[in-house]
mmCIF file of C-alpha atoms in Angstrom:
data_model
loop_
_atom_site.group_PDB
_atom_site.id
_atom_site.type_symbol
_atom_site.label_atom_id
_atom_site.label_comp_id
_atom_site.label_asym_id
_atom_site.label_seq_id
_atom_site.Cartn_x
_atom_site.Cartn_y
_atom_site.Cartn_z
ATOM 1 C CA ALA A 144 191.105 239.341 89.962
ATOM 2 C CA ARG A 145 187.922 241.099 88.922
ATOM 3 C CA SER A 146 185.738 239.211 86.509
ATOM 4 C CA TYR A 147 184.498 241.391 83.673
ATOM 5 C CA HIS A 148 181.407 241.011 81.559
ATOM 6 C CA VAL A 149 182.120 239.038 78.399
ATOM 7 C CA ASN A 150 178.810 238.603 76.543
ATOM 8 C CA ALA A 151 178.188 242.347 76.845
ATOM 9 C CA ARG A 152 181.328 242.930 74.736
ATOM 10 C CA HIS A 153 180.667 240.476 71.882
ATOM 11 C CA LEU A 154 181.673 242.487 68.824
ATOM 12 C CA LEU A 155 178.530 241.659 66.864
ATOM 13 C CA TYR A 156 175.382 243.008 68.474
ATOM 14 C CA PRO A 157 172.505 240.462 68.243
ATOM 15 C CA ASN A 158 170.130 240.738 65.269
ATOM 16 C CA CYS A 159 171.503 243.946 63.777
ATOM 17 C CA PRO A 160 174.492 245.009 61.664
ATOM 18 C CA ILE A 161 176.199 246.952 64.467
ATOM 19 C CA THR A 162 179.762 246.227 65.562
ATOM 20 C CA ARG A 163 180.909 247.275 69.024
ATOM 21 C CA PHE A 164 184.015 249.300 69.750
ATOM 22 C CA PRO A 165 186.505 246.658 70.992
ATOM 23 C CA VAL A 166 187.089 246.899 74.740
ATOM 24 C CA PRO A 167 190.007 244.915 76.200
ATOM 25 C CA ASN A 168 189.588 243.467 79.716
ATOM 26 C CA GLU A 169 191.723 246.071 81.402
ATOM 27 C CA LYS A 170 189.678 248.914 79.861
ATOM 28 C CA VAL A 171 186.268 247.660 81.022
ATOM 29 C CA PRO A 172 186.143 249.643 84.318
ATOM 30 C CA TRP A 173 184.970 253.238 83.836
ATOM 31 C CA GLU A 174 187.597 254.427 86.290
ATOM 32 C CA THR A 175 190.358 253.243 83.921
ATOM 33 C CA GLU A 176 191.260 255.911 81.364
ATOM 34 C CA PHE A 177 190.502 254.910 77.751
ATOM 35 C CA LEU A 178 191.077 258.073 75.715
ATOM 36 C CA ILE A 179 190.349 256.621 72.274
ATOM 37 C CA TYR A 180 187.053 255.062 73.437
ATOM 38 C CA ASP A 181 184.466 256.107 70.861
ATOM 39 C CA PRO A 182 181.659 253.542 70.776
ATOM 40 C CA PRO A 183 178.929 253.687 68.110
ATOM 41 C CA PHE A 184 175.389 254.622 69.147
ATOM 42 C CA TYR A 185 172.497 252.228 68.539
ATOM 43 C CA THR A 186 168.902 252.484 69.649
ATOM 44 C CA ALA A 187 166.421 250.129 67.983
ATOM 45 C CA GLU A 188 163.023 251.435 66.951
ATOM 46 C CA ARG A 189 160.459 250.048 69.389
ATOM 47 C CA LYS A 190 156.790 250.776 69.852
ATOM 48 C CA ASP A 191 156.968 250.189 73.599
ATOM 49 C CA ALA A 192 160.269 251.926 74.282
ATOM 50 C CA ALA A 193 160.326 254.420 77.109
ATOM 51 C CA ALA A 194 161.128 257.832 75.638
ATOM 52 C CA MET A 195 164.120 258.884 77.705
ATOM 53 C CA ASP A 196 167.533 260.329 77.130
ATOM 54 C CA PRO A 197 170.521 258.120 77.845
ATOM 55 C CA VAL A 198 171.225 258.497 81.535
ATOM 56 C CA GLY A 199 173.591 256.588 83.706
ATOM 57 C CA GLU A 200 176.389 254.251 82.793
ATOM 58 C CA ASN A 201 176.468 250.479 82.915
ATOM 59 C CA PRO A 202 177.558 249.690 86.494
ATOM 60 C CA MET A 203 179.798 246.873 85.258
ATOM 61 C CA GLY A 204 181.828 249.027 82.889
ATOM 62 C CA ARG A 205 182.274 249.653 79.169
ATOM 63 C CA THR A 206 180.562 247.513 76.538
ATOM 64 C CA GLY A 207 181.701 249.175 73.308
ATOM 65 C CA LEU A 208 178.222 250.448 72.428
ATOM 66 C CA ARG A 209 176.192 253.478 73.480
ATOM 67 C CA GLY A 210 172.412 253.936 73.284
ATOM 68 C CA ARG A 211 169.540 251.717 74.306
ATOM 69 C CA GLY A 212 170.393 248.864 71.932
ATOM 70 C CA SER A 213 167.433 246.525 71.511
ATOM 71 C CA LEU A 214 166.349 246.817 75.166
ATOM 72 C CA SER A 215 163.123 248.524 76.201
ATOM 73 C CA CYS A 216 164.538 251.266 78.360
ATOM 74 C CA PHE A 217 167.672 253.112 79.368
ATOM 75 C CA GLY A 218 169.228 252.049 82.656
ATOM 76 C CA PRO A 219 168.328 248.689 84.202
ATOM 77 C CA ASN A 220 165.863 246.422 82.362
ATOM 78 C CA HIS A 221 164.342 244.046 84.895
ATOM 79 C CA THR A 222 163.810 240.381 84.104
ATOM 80 C CA LEU A 223 162.607 237.383 86.061
ATOM 81 C CA TYR A 224 163.694 233.800 85.463
ATOM 82 C CA PRO A 225 161.791 230.976 87.149
ATOM 83 C CA MET A 226 163.845 227.780 87.289
ATOM 84 C CA VAL A 227 161.255 225.053 87.670
ATOM 85 C CA THR A 228 162.865 221.710 88.492
ATOM 86 C CA ARG A 229 161.933 218.163 89.431
ATOM 87 C CA TRP A 230 164.018 215.008 89.915
ATOM 88 C CA ARG A 231 164.647 212.895 86.831
ATOM 89 C CA ARG A 232 163.122 209.442 87.407
ATOM 90 C CA ASN A 233 163.194 206.100 85.650
ATOM 91 C CA GLU A 234 160.107 203.989 84.866
ATOM 92 C CA ASP A 235 159.679 202.681 88.414
ATOM 93 C CA GLY A 236 159.827 206.188 89.876
ATOM 94 C CA ALA A 237 163.334 205.943 91.364
ATOM 95 C CA ILE A 238 165.449 209.104 91.074
ATOM 96 C CA CYS A 239 168.175 208.768 88.404
ATOM 97 C CA ARG A 240 171.764 209.352 89.454
ATOM 98 C CA LYS A 241 174.970 210.223 87.631
ATOM 99 C CA SER A 242 177.881 208.778 89.606
ATOM 100 C CA ILE A 243 176.327 209.387 93.040
ATOM 101 C CA LYS A 244 174.548 212.671 92.402
ATOM 102 C CA LYS A 245 170.817 212.890 91.778
ATOM 103 C CA MET A 246 169.767 214.276 88.404
ATOM 104 C CA LEU A 247 167.452 217.240 87.907
ATOM 105 C CA GLU A 248 165.119 218.143 85.062
ATOM 106 C CA VAL A 249 164.258 221.750 84.321
ATOM 107 C CA LEU A 250 161.355 223.267 82.426
ATOM 108 C CA VAL A 251 162.621 224.989 79.259
ATOM 109 C CA VAL A 252 160.948 226.707 76.349
ATOM 110 C CA LYS A 253 161.869 227.476 72.750
ATOM 111 C CA LEU A 254 160.081 230.243 70.913
ATOM 112 C CA ARG A 255 159.220 229.825 67.271
ATOM 113 C CA LEU A 256 161.950 232.038 65.801
ATOM 114 C CA SER A 257 164.711 231.095 68.200
ATOM 115 C CA GLU A 258 167.202 228.289 67.847
ATOM 116 C CA HIS A 259 167.955 228.294 71.562
ATOM 117 C CA TRP A 260 166.115 226.708 74.444
ATOM 118 C CA ALA A 261 165.677 229.106 77.336
ATOM 119 C CA LEU A 262 164.321 229.357 80.854
ATOM 120 C CA PRO A 263 160.643 230.422 80.707
ATOM 121 C CA GLY A 264 161.290 233.957 81.820
ATOM 122 C CA GLY A 265 162.319 237.375 80.627
ATOM 123 C CA SER A 266 161.084 240.901 80.867
ATOM 124 C CA ARG A 267 158.017 241.849 82.842
ATOM 125 C CA GLU A 268 155.562 244.586 82.005
ATOM 126 C CA PRO A 269 155.497 247.313 84.688
ATOM 127 C CA GLY A 270 153.213 246.185 87.482
ATOM 128 C CA GLU A 271 153.126 242.559 86.303
ATOM 129 C CA THR A 272 154.390 239.616 88.332
ATOM 130 C CA LEU A 273 154.931 237.109 85.535
ATOM 131 C CA PRO A 274 157.190 237.535 82.481
ATOM 132 C CA ARG A 275 155.502 237.653 79.068
ATOM 133 C CA LYS A 276 157.323 234.544 77.861
ATOM 134 C CA LEU A 277 155.915 232.523 80.743
ATOM 135 C CA LYS A 278 152.375 233.736 80.131
ATOM 136 C CA ARG A 279 152.616 232.500 76.556
ATOM 137 C CA ILE A 280 153.071 228.897 77.672
ATOM 138 C CA LEU A 281 150.701 228.826 80.655
ATOM 139 C CA ARG A 282 146.926 228.767 80.486
ATOM 140 C CA GLN A 283 145.615 232.034 81.885
ATOM 141 C CA GLU A 284 143.664 230.307 84.647
ATOM 142 C CA HIS A 285 146.986 229.011 86.014
ATOM 143 C CA TRP A 286 148.751 232.388 86.233
ATOM 144 C CA LEU A 287 147.714 233.043 89.800
ATOM 145 C CA SER A 288 148.783 229.648 91.144
ATOM 146 C CA PHE A 289 152.152 230.088 89.387
ATOM 147 C CA GLU A 290 152.566 233.456 91.110
ATOM 148 C CA ASN A 291 152.028 231.626 94.399
ATOM 149 C CA LEU A 292 154.658 229.030 93.475
ATOM 150 C CA LEU A 293 157.124 231.855 92.793
ATOM 151 C CA MET A 294 156.378 233.458 96.147
ATOM 152 C CA ARG A 295 157.233 230.176 97.860
ATOM 153 C CA GLY A 296 160.320 229.708 95.675
ATOM 154 C CA MET A 297 163.917 230.416 96.610
ATOM 155 C CA GLU A 298 165.784 233.428 95.224
ATOM 156 C CA VAL A 299 168.991 232.048 93.730
ATOM 157 C CA TYR A 300 170.396 235.201 92.176
ATOM 158 C CA LYS A 301 169.600 238.880 91.984
ATOM 159 C CA GLY A 302 171.643 241.411 90.061
ATOM 160 C CA TYR A 303 173.413 242.252 86.811
ATOM 161 C CA MET A 304 173.214 239.830 83.881
ATOM 162 C CA ASP A 305 176.080 239.661 81.419
ATOM 163 C CA ASP A 306 173.902 239.771 78.304
ATOM 164 C CA PRO A 307 174.872 240.361 74.638
ATOM 165 C CA ARG A 308 172.145 243.057 74.395
ATOM 166 C CA ASN A 309 173.667 245.226 77.148
ATOM 167 C CA THR A 310 175.103 248.620 76.254
ATOM 168 C CA ASP A 311 176.857 251.428 78.108
ATOM 169 C CA ASN A 312 173.465 252.998 78.878
ATOM 170 C CA ALA A 313 171.063 250.024 79.102
ATOM 171 C CA TRP A 314 171.547 246.660 80.722
ATOM 172 C CA ILE A 315 169.691 243.659 82.125
ATOM 173 C CA GLU A 316 169.222 242.986 85.812
ATOM 174 C CA THR A 317 167.536 239.776 86.825
ATOM 175 C CA VAL A 318 165.951 237.898 89.673
ATOM 176 C CA ALA A 319 166.227 234.109 89.378
ATOM 177 C CA ILE A 320 163.826 232.051 91.469
ATOM 178 C CA SER A 321 164.043 228.316 91.999
ATOM 179 C CA VAL A 322 160.785 226.367 92.201
ATOM 180 C CA HIS A 323 161.577 222.717 92.956
ATOM 181 C CA PHE A 324 159.155 219.794 93.115
ATOM 182 C CA GLN A 325 160.571 217.214 95.474
ATOM 183 C CA ASP A 326 157.779 214.679 95.017
ATOM 184 C CA GLN A 327 156.633 213.279 91.652
ATOM 185 C CA ASN A 328 153.032 213.122 92.866
ATOM 186 C CA ASP A 329 153.066 216.769 93.940
ATOM 187 C CA VAL A 330 149.604 218.201 93.269
ATOM 188 C CA GLU A 331 151.095 221.516 92.131
ATOM 189 C CA LEU A 332 153.464 219.755 89.721
ATOM 190 C CA ASN A 333 150.634 217.799 88.140
ATOM 191 C CA ARG A 334 148.524 220.917 87.924
ATOM 192 C CA LEU A 335 151.389 222.815 86.282
ATOM 193 C CA ASN A 336 151.960 220.010 83.758
ATOM 194 C CA SER A 337 148.303 219.991 82.811
ATOM 195 C CA ASN A 338 148.290 223.785 82.357
ATOM 196 C CA LEU A 339 151.347 224.007 80.108
ATOM 197 C CA HIS A 340 150.302 224.622 76.547
ATOM 198 C CA ALA A 341 152.244 225.821 73.579
ATOM 199 C CA CYS A 342 149.590 225.372 70.928
ATOM 200 C CA ASN A 343 148.692 228.979 70.218
ATOM 201 C CA SER A 344 152.073 230.595 70.799
ATOM 202 C CA GLY A 345 154.190 228.455 68.491
ATOM 203 C CA ALA A 346 156.502 227.698 71.403
ATOM 204 C CA SER A 347 157.893 224.284 72.347
ATOM 205 C CA ILE A 348 158.121 223.228 75.988
ATOM 206 C CA ARG A 349 159.983 220.330 77.537
ATOM 207 C CA TRP A 350 161.543 218.982 80.705
ATOM 208 C CA GLN A 351 165.259 218.896 79.960
ATOM 209 C CA VAL A 352 167.848 216.976 81.951
ATOM 210 C CA VAL A 353 170.251 219.322 83.754
ATOM 211 C CA ASP A 354 173.952 218.940 82.993
ATOM 212 C CA ARG A 355 176.692 221.165 81.689
ATOM 213 C CA ARG A 356 175.912 220.281 78.049
ATOM 214 C CA ILE A 357 172.336 221.558 78.303
ATOM 215 C CA PRO A 358 171.609 223.593 75.117
ATOM 216 C CA LEU A 359 170.725 226.858 76.863
ATOM 217 C CA TYR A 360 171.930 230.456 76.677
ATOM 218 C CA VAL A 361 175.209 230.791 78.561
ATOM 219 C CA ASN A 362 173.849 233.100 81.252
ATOM 220 C CA HIS A 363 170.856 230.802 81.818
ATOM 221 C CA LYS A 364 173.294 227.932 82.358
ATOM 222 C CA THR A 365 175.099 229.980 84.989
ATOM 223 C CA LEU A 366 171.820 230.422 86.875
ATOM 224 C CA LEU A 367 170.972 226.733 86.532
ATOM 225 C CA GLN A 368 174.372 225.724 87.861
ATOM 226 C CA LYS A 369 173.593 227.670 91.046
ATOM 227 C CA VAL A 370 170.362 225.677 91.472
ATOM 228 C CA ALA A 371 172.094 222.331 90.900
ATOM 229 C CA ALA A 372 174.716 223.285 93.511
ATOM 230 C CA GLU A 373 171.965 224.271 95.935
ATOM 231 C CA PHE A 374 170.436 220.768 95.714
ATOM 232 C CA GLY A 375 173.772 218.948 95.495
ATOM 233 C CA ALA A 376 172.583 217.663 92.115
ATOM 234 C CA HIS A 377 174.550 216.533 89.066
ATOM 235 C CA TYR A 378 175.611 219.308 86.675
#
């Protein structure tokens, strides 16, 4: 059975009074006829939006909404999510376990106006390596060494993201990169910890234990689950 996007069909579009045209599972694929399909059009006003006509259709099928939505451009919107993990340890430095599996901690961030914790990633400016959200929590002098960490990291996922902001004409595609610190005395880990700062951006940052109850966006949890599986860690 094909799995269809779910978040991209939530009837209420995030942060605006728009309701999607309801799309049942079997009508998601474009190749399936859906004669009464008449989705509303919504394109948010944005200073940085690329001025372009709607071109192309969401490769994963109908979403119940046309236009650019709140995304920055028509077509694919590229995001990058670094998943920075370390082993959870108790006071004496031993790795904590749940049943027999080792436990991970992941670096998460919460922006001032959001009630959700999230991975420190998101959209990148054209020509930039690091997402804006990450730059807001890292001292500028550490940006370059973080880029190097990402280059050494492991690509866990690349492709379409089932996101509630997706529309028929604009959608999110992501690259998720795992950066794991095996050793608690890792020089890079200590350097990263000393360069995290949330003071001027109003963001909160913490190392959060990884399990299925982690209070993250659903699609971030999906990415994190892939990392936990990769390390045979508890989830």
